[in-house]
Short mmCIF file of C-alpha atoms in Angstrom, two decimals:
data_model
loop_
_atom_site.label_atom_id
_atom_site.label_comp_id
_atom_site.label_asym_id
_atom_site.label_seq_id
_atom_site.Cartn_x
_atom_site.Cartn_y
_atom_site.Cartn_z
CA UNK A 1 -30.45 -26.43 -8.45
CA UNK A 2 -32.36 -25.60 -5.17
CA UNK A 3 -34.51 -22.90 -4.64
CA UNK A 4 -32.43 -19.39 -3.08
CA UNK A 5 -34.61 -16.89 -1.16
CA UNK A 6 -32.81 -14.58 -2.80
CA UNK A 7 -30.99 -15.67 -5.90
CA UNK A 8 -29.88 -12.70 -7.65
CA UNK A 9 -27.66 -12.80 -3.93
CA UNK A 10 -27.45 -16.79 -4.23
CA UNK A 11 -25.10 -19.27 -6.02
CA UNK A 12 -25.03 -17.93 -9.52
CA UNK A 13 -21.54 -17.65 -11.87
CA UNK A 14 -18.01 -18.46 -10.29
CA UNK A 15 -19.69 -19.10 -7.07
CA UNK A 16 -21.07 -21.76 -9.10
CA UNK A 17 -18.07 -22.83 -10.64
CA UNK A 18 -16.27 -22.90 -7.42
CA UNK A 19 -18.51 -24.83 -5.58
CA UNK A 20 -18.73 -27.66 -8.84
CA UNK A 21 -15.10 -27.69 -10.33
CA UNK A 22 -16.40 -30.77 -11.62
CA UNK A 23 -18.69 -28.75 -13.85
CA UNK A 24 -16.55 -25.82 -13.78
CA UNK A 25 -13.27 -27.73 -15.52
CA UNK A 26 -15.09 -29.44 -18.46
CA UNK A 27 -15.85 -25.68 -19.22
CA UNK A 28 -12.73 -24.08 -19.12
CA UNK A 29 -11.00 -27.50 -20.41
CA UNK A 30 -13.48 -26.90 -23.88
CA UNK A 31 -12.52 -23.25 -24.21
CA UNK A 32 -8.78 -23.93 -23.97
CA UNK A 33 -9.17 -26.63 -26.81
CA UNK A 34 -11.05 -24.51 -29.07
CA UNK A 35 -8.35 -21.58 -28.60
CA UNK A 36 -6.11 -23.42 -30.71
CA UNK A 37 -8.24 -23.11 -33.34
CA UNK A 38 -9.40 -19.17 -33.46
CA UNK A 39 -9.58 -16.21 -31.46
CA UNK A 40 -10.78 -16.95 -28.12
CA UNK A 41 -10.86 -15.97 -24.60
CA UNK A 42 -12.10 -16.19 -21.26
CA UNK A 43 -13.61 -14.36 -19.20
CA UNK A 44 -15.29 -14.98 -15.39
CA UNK A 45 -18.48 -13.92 -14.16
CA UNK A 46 -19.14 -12.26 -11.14
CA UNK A 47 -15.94 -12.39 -9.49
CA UNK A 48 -16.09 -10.18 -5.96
CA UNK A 49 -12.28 -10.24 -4.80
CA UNK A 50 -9.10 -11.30 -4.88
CA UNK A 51 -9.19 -14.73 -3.32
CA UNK A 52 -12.35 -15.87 -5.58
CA UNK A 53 -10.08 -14.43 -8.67
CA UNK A 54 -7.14 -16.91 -7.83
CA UNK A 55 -9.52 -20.15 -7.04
CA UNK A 56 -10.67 -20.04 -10.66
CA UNK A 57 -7.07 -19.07 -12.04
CA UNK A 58 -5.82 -21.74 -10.23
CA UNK A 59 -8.28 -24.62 -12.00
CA UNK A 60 -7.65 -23.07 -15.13
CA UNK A 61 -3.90 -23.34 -14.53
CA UNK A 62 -4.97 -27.12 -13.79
CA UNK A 63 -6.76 -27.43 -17.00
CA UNK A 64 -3.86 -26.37 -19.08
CA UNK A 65 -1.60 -28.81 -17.04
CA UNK A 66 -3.81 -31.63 -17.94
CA UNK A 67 -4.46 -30.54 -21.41
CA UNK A 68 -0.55 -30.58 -21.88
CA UNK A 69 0.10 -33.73 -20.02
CA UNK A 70 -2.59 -35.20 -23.21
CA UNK A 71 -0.82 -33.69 -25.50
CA UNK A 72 -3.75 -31.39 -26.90
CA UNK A 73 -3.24 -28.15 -28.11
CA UNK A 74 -4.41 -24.72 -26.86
CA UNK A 75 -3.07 -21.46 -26.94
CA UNK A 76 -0.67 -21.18 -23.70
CA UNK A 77 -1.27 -17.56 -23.83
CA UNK A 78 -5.28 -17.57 -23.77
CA UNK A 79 -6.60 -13.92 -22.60
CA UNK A 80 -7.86 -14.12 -19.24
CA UNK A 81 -10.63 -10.95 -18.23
CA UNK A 82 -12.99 -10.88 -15.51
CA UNK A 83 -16.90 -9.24 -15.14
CA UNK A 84 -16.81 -6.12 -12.79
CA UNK A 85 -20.19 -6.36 -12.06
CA UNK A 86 -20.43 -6.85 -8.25
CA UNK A 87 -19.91 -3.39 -6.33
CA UNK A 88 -17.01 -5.07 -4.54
CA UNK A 89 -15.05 -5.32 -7.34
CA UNK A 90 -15.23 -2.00 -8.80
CA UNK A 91 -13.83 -0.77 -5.08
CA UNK A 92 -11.02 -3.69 -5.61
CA UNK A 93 -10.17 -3.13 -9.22
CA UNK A 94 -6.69 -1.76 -8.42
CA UNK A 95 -5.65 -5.65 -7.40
CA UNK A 96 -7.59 -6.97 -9.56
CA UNK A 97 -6.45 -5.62 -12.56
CA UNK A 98 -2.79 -6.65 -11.61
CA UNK A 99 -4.03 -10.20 -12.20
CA UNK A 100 -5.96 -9.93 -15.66
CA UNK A 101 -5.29 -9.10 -19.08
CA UNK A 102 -9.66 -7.06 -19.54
CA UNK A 103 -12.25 -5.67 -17.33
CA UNK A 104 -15.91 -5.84 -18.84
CA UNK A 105 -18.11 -4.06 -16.93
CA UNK A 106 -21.67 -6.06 -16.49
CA UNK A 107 -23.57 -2.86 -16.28
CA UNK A 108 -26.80 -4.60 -15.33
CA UNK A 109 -26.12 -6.52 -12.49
CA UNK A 110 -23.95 -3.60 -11.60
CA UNK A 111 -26.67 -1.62 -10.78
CA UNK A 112 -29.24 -3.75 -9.68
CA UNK A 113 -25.96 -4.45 -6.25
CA UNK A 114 -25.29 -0.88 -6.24
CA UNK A 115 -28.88 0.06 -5.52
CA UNK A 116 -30.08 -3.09 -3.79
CA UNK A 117 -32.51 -2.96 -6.22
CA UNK A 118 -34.41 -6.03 -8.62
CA UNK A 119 -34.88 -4.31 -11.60
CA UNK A 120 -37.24 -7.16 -12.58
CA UNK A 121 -39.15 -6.04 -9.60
CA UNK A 122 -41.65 -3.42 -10.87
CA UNK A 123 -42.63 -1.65 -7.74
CA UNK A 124 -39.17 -0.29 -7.28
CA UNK A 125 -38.25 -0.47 -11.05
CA UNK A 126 -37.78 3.39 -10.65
CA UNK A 127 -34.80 3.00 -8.67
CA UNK A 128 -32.89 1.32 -11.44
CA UNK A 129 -31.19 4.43 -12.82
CA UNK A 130 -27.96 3.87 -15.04
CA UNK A 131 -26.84 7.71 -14.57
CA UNK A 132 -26.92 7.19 -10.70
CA UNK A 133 -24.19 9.13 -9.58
CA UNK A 134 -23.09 5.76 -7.51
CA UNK A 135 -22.83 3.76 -10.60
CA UNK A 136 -20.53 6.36 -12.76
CA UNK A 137 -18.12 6.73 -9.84
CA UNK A 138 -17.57 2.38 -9.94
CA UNK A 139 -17.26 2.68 -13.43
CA UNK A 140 -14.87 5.24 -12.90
CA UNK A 141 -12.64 3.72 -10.75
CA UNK A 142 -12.86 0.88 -12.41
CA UNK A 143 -11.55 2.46 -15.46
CA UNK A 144 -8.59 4.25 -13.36
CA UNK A 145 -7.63 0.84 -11.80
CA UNK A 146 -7.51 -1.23 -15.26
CA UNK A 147 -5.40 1.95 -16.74
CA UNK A 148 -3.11 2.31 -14.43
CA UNK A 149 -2.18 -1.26 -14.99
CA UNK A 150 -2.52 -0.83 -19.16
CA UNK A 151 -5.52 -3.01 -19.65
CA UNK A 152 -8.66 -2.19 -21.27
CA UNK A 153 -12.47 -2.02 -20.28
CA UNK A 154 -15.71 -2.93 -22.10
CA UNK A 155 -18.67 -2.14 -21.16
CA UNK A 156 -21.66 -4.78 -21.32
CA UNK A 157 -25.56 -4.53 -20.79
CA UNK A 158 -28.13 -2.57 -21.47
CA UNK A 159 -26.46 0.85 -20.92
CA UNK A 160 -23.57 -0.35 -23.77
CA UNK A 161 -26.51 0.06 -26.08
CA UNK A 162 -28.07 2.97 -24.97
CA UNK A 163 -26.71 5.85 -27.26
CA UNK A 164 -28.24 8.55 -24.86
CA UNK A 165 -25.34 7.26 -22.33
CA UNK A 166 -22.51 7.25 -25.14
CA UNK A 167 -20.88 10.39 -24.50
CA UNK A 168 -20.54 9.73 -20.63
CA UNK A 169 -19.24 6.02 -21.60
CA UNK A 170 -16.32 7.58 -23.91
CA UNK A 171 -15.83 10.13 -21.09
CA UNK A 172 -15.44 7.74 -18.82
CA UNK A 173 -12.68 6.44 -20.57
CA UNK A 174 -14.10 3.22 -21.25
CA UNK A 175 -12.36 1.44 -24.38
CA UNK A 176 -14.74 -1.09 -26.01
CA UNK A 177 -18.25 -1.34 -26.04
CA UNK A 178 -20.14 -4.65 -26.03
CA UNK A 179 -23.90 -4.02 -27.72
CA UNK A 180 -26.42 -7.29 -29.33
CA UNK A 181 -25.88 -7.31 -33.28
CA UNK A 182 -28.35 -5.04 -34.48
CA UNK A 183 -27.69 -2.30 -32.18
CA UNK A 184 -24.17 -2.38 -33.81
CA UNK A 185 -24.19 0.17 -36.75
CA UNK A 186 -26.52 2.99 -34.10
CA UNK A 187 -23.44 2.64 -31.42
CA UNK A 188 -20.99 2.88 -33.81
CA UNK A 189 -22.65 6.43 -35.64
CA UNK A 190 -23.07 7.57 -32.22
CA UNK A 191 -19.55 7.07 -31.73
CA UNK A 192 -17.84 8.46 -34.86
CA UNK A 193 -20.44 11.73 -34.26
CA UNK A 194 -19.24 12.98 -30.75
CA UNK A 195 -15.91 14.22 -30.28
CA UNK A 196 -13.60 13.66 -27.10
CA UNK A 197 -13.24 17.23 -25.62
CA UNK A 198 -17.13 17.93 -25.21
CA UNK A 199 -17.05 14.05 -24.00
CA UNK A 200 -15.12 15.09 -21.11
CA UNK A 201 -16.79 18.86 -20.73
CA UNK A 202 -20.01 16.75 -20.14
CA UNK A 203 -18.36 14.66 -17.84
CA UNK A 204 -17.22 17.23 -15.88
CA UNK A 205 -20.71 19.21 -15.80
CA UNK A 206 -22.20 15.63 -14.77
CA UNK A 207 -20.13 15.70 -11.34
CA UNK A 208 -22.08 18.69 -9.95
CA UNK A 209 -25.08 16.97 -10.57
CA UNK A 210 -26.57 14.77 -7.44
CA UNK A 211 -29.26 13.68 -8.97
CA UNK A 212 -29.51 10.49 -11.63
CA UNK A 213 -32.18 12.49 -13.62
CA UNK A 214 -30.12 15.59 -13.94
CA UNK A 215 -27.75 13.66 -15.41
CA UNK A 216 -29.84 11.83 -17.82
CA UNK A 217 -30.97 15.03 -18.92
CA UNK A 218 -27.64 16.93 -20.04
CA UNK A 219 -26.48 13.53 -21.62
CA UNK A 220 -30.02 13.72 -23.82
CA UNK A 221 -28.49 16.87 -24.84
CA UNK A 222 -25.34 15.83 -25.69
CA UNK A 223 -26.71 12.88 -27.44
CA UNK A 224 -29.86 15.30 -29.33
CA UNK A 225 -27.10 17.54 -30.94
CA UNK A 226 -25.06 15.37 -32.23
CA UNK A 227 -27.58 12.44 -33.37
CA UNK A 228 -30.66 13.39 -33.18
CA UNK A 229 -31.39 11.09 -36.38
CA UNK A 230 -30.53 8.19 -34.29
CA UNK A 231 -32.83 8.90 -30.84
CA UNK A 232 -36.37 8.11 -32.74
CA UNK B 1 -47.35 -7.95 1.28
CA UNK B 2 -47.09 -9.80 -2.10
CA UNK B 3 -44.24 -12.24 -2.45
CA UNK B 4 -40.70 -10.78 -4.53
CA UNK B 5 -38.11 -12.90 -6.13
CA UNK B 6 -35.07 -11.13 -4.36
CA UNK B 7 -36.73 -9.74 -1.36
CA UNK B 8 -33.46 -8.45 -0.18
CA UNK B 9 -33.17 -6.34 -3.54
CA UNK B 10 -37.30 -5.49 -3.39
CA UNK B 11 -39.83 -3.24 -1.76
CA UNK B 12 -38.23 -2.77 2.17
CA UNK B 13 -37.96 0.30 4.23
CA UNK B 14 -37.83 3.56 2.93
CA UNK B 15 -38.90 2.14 -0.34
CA UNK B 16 -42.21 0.42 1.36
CA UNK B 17 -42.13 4.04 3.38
CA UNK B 18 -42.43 6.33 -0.37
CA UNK B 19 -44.76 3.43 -1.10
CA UNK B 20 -47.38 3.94 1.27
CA UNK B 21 -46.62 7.40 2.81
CA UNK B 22 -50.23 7.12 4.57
CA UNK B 23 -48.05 4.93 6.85
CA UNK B 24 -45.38 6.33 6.45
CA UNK B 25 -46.99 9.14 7.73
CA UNK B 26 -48.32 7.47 10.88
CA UNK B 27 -45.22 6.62 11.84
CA UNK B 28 -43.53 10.11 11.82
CA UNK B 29 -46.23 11.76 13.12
CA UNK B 30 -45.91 9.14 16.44
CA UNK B 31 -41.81 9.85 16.26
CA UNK B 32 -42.32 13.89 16.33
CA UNK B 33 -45.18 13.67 19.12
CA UNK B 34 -42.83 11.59 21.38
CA UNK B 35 -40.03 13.90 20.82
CA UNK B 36 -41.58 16.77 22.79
CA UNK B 37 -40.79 14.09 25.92
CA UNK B 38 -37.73 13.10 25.34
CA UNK B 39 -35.16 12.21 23.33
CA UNK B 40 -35.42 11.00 20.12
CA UNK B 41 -34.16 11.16 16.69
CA UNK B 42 -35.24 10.43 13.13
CA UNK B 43 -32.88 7.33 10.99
CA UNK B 44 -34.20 6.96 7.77
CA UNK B 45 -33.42 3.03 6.15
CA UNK B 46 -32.21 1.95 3.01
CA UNK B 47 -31.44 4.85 1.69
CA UNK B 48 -30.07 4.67 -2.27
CA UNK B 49 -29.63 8.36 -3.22
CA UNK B 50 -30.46 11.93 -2.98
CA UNK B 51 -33.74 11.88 -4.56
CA UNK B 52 -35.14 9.23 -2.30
CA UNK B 53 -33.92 11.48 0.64
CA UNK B 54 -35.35 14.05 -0.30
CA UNK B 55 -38.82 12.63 -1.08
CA UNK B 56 -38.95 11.31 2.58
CA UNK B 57 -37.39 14.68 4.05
CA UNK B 58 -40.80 16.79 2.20
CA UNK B 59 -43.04 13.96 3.70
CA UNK B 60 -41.25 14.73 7.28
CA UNK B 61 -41.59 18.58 7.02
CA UNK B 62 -45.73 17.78 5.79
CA UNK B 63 -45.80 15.96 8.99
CA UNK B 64 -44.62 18.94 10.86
CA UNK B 65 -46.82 21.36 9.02
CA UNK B 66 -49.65 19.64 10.39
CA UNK B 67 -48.76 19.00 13.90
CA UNK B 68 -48.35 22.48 13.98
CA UNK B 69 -51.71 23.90 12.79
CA UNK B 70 -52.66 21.30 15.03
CA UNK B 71 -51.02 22.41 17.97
CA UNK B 72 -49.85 19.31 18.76
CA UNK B 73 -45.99 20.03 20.51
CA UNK B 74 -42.72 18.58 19.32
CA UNK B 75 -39.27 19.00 18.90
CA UNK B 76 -38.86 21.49 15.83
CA UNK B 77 -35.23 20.44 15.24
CA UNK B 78 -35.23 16.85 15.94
CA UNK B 79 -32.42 15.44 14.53
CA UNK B 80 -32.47 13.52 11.04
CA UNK B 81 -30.13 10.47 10.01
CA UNK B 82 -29.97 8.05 7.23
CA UNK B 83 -28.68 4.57 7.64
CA UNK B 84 -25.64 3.75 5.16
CA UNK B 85 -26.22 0.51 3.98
CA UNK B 86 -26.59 0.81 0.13
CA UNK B 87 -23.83 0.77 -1.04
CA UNK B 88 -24.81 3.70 -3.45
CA UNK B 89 -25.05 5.54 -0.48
CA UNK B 90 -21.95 5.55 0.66
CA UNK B 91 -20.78 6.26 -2.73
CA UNK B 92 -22.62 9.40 -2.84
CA UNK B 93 -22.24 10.13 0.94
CA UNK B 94 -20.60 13.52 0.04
CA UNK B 95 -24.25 14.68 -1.34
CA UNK B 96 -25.98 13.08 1.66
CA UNK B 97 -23.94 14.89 4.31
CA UNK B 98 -25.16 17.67 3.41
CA UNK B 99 -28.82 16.99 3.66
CA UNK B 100 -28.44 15.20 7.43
CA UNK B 101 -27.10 15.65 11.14
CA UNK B 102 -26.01 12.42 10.96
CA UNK B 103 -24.94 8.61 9.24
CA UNK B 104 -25.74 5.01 10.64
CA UNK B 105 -23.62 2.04 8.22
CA UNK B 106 -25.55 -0.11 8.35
CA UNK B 107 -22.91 -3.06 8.18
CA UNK B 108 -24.89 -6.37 7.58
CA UNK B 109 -26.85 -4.90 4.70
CA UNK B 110 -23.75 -2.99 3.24
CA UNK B 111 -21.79 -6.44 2.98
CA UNK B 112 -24.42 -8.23 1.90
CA UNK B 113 -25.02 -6.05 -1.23
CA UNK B 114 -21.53 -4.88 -1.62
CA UNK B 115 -20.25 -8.35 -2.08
CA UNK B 116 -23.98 -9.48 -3.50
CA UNK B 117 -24.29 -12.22 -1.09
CA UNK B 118 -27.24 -13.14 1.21
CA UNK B 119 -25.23 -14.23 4.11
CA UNK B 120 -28.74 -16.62 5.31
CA UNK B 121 -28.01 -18.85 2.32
CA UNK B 122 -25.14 -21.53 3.67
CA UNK B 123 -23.86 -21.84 0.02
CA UNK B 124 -21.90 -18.73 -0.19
CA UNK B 125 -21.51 -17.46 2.87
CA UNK B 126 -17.78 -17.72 3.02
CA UNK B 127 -18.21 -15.37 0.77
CA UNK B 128 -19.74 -12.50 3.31
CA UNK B 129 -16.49 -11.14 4.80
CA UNK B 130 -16.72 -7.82 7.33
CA UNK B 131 -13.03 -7.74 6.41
CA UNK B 132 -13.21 -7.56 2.36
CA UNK B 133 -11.05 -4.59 1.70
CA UNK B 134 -13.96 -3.13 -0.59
CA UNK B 135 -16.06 -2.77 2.78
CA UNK B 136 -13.22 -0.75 4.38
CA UNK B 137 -13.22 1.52 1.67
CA UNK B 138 -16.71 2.12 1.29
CA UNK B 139 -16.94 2.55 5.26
CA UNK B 140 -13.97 4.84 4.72
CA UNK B 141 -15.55 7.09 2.05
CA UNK B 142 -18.57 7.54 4.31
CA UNK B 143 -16.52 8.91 7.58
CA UNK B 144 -14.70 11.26 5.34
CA UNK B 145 -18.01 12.10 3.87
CA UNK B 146 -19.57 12.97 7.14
CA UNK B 147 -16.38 14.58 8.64
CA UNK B 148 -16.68 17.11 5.51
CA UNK B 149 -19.61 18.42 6.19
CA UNK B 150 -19.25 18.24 10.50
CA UNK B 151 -21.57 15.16 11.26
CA UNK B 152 -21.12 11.88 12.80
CA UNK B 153 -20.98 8.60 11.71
CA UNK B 154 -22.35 5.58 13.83
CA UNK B 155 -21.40 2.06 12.63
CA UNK B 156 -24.93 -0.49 13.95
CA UNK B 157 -24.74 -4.32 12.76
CA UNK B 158 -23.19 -7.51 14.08
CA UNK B 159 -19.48 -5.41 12.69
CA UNK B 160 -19.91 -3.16 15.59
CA UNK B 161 -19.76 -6.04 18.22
CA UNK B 162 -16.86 -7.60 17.11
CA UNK B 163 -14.66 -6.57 19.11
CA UNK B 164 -11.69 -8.30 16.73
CA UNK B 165 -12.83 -5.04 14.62
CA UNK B 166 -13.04 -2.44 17.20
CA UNK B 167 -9.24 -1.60 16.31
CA UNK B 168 -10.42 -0.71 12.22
CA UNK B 169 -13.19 0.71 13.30
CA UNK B 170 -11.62 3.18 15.29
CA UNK B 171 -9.00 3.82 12.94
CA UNK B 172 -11.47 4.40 10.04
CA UNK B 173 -12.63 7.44 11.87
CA UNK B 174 -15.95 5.90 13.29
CA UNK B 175 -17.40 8.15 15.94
CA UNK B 176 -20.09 5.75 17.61
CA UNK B 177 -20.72 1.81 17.76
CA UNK B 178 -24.28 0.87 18.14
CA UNK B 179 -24.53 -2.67 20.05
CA UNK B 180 -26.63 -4.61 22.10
CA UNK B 181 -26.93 -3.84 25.63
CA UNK B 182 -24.83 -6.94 26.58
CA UNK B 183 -22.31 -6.16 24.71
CA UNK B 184 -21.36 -2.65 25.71
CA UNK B 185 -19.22 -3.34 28.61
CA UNK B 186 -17.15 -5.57 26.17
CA UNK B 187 -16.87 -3.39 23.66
CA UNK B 188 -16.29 -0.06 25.74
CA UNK B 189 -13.45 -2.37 27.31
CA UNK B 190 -11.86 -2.55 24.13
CA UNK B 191 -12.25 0.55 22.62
CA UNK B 192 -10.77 1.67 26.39
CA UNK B 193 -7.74 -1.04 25.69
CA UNK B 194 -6.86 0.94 22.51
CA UNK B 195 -4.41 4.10 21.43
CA UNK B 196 -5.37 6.02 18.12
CA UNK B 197 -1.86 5.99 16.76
CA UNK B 198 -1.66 2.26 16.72
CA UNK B 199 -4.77 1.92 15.19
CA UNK B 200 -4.13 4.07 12.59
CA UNK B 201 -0.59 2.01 11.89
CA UNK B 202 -3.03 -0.99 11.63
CA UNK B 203 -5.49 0.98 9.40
CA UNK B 204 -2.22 1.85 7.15
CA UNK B 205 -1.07 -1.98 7.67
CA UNK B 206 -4.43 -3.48 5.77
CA UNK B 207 -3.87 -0.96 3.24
CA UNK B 208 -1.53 -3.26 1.43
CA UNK B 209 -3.69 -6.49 1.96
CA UNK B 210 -5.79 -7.21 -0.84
CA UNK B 211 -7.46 -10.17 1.33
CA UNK B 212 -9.61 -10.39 3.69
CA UNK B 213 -8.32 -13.13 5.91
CA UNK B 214 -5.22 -11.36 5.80
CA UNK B 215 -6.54 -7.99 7.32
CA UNK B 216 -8.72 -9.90 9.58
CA UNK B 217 -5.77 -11.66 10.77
CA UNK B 218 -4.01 -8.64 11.60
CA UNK B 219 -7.35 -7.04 13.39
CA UNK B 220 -6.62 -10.31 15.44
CA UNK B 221 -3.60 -10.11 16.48
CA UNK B 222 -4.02 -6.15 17.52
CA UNK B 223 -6.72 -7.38 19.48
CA UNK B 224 -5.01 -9.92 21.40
CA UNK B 225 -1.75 -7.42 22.21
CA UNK B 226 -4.54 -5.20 23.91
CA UNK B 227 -7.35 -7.09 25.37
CA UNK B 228 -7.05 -11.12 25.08
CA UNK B 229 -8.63 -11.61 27.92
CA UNK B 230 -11.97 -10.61 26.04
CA UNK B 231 -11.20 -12.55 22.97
CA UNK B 232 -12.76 -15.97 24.46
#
């Protein structure tokens, strides 16, 4: 790969894929073979519009020809989702979410586009704030648009994990949450110990709040008296 | 200045500014002295959020503070801006209106992290689109913002030149274009060449067009009704 001057801006993802369908189709042609065999589906990264959306439908669509034309099997009816993970596609959702069957929200790169900021950069590491008011408003709407249209929206990255930001995930109506193994079983008690009316009462506090560390702060609360077990 | 991965996502402007205010510092000091001669106001870059705002706003009042005691003359209510160009910003523009006299979008910067793409690298910069409909909706949010709360809102960047735009532009409310000097008697020719009601038919138009070459190709042909003979 050559070198980007900036790469987290660069050729990464479906960009990627788009620019090698080469590359791109012995991916999606291995995914559709193993779908006949369990419960699979696919999902593409960093997708920031329409148009980019229906280049890489349009190759799968190709893959499936092919793969019939062989005579291998694959399940015709393969789930299709997309990352919402660029700013621009939070702000599209709404025609977006026409064209897919799940949103996951990639909370990390999310935020790092949202706030122009490198959260692997340490000097302006402090920028990087989950509960920016920015971030829950794309999450929001992202959450409206996938609704509206009756499909559903995980949540991936760091902040899945993060049981302090629980409450305001649920509030935010989002449906599944995507966490690493171990972090399971913590989500999960953090879910089953909140209940959906003071989800939404936070919510609602949290959108007279301006400030990322406001928020943060009633969400602790939330989180402290109702789990405190689980915050050590 | 030490090297960064994603400079475009790293230490620039106001961040370098809250950085280093001893330069910072320097800087404002130079601004408010000049603006006892003339006029000037203050545009703060990069912007993310309230708190950053803020921050710089108390290091502009210290400034003043000491001028004073120093007797040093200036303009006491110099007028304060903030560029829109994260697109957090114009997210939470309804917050920032209330804190400023007036916005800036800052368009190159706003596409290029709306969309996440560095428009220097070749690879994806099909990708950087003025037109993408999640642009018009942030720049959207941002004049409604302002127009809340009774400020203005410039538009600066290569967007404001193009006079294939002026037509959105003018429909999204914008209340000043910032261009080079050789472009202004272009551009004032074709914001001249315009009425408001068709603009705003246009505006409504794009509303429906979930791509950008679509809306662009609109812009296009509203541009060449009105003013073809500045379209070569």
């Amino acid at each position: 790969m050559p070198t980007e001057i900036n790469p987290f801006l660069g050729c990464r993802a479906i960009r990627f894929c788009l620019e090698r369908p080469d590359i791109f189709k012995v991916q999606l042609r291995a995914i559709l073979r193993v779908s006949a065999l369990g419960n699979v589906r696919i999902m593409f990264p960093m997708i920031s519009g329409l148009s980019e959306l229906r280049q890489a439908k349009e190759i799968l669509e190709t893959c499936k020809v092919e793969l019939r034309e062989e005579g291998i099997p694959f399940k015709e009816d393969i789930e299709l989702g997309i990352m919402i993970e660029v700013p621009s596609a939070a702000l599209v959702a709404e025609a977006l979410a026409r064209e897919v069957s799940f949103f996951s929200i990639g909370t990390n790169d999310l935020i790092q586009y949202t706030i122009a900021v490198d959260r692997v950069n340490e000097r302006i590491a402090h920028l990087y704030e989950p509960t920016h008011p920015a971030i829950l408003r794309l999450i929001e709407m992202t959450v409206a648009a996938a609704h509206a249209q009756g499909i559903w929206v995980g949540v991936c990255g760091e902040m899945a994990g993060e049981i302090t930001l629980t409450p305001l995930l649920l509030a935010l109506g989002v449906d599944e949450l995507s966490v690493s193994a171990g972090l399971v079983p913590r989500v999960k008690r953090a879910v089953q110990s909140l209940d959906t009316k003071e989800c939404s009462r936070l919510l609602e506090e949290t959108r007279g709040l301006a400030s990322a560390t406001d928020i943060l702060g009633r969400c602790e609360e939330v989180a402290r008296e109702h789990y405190a077990e689980l915050l050590s």
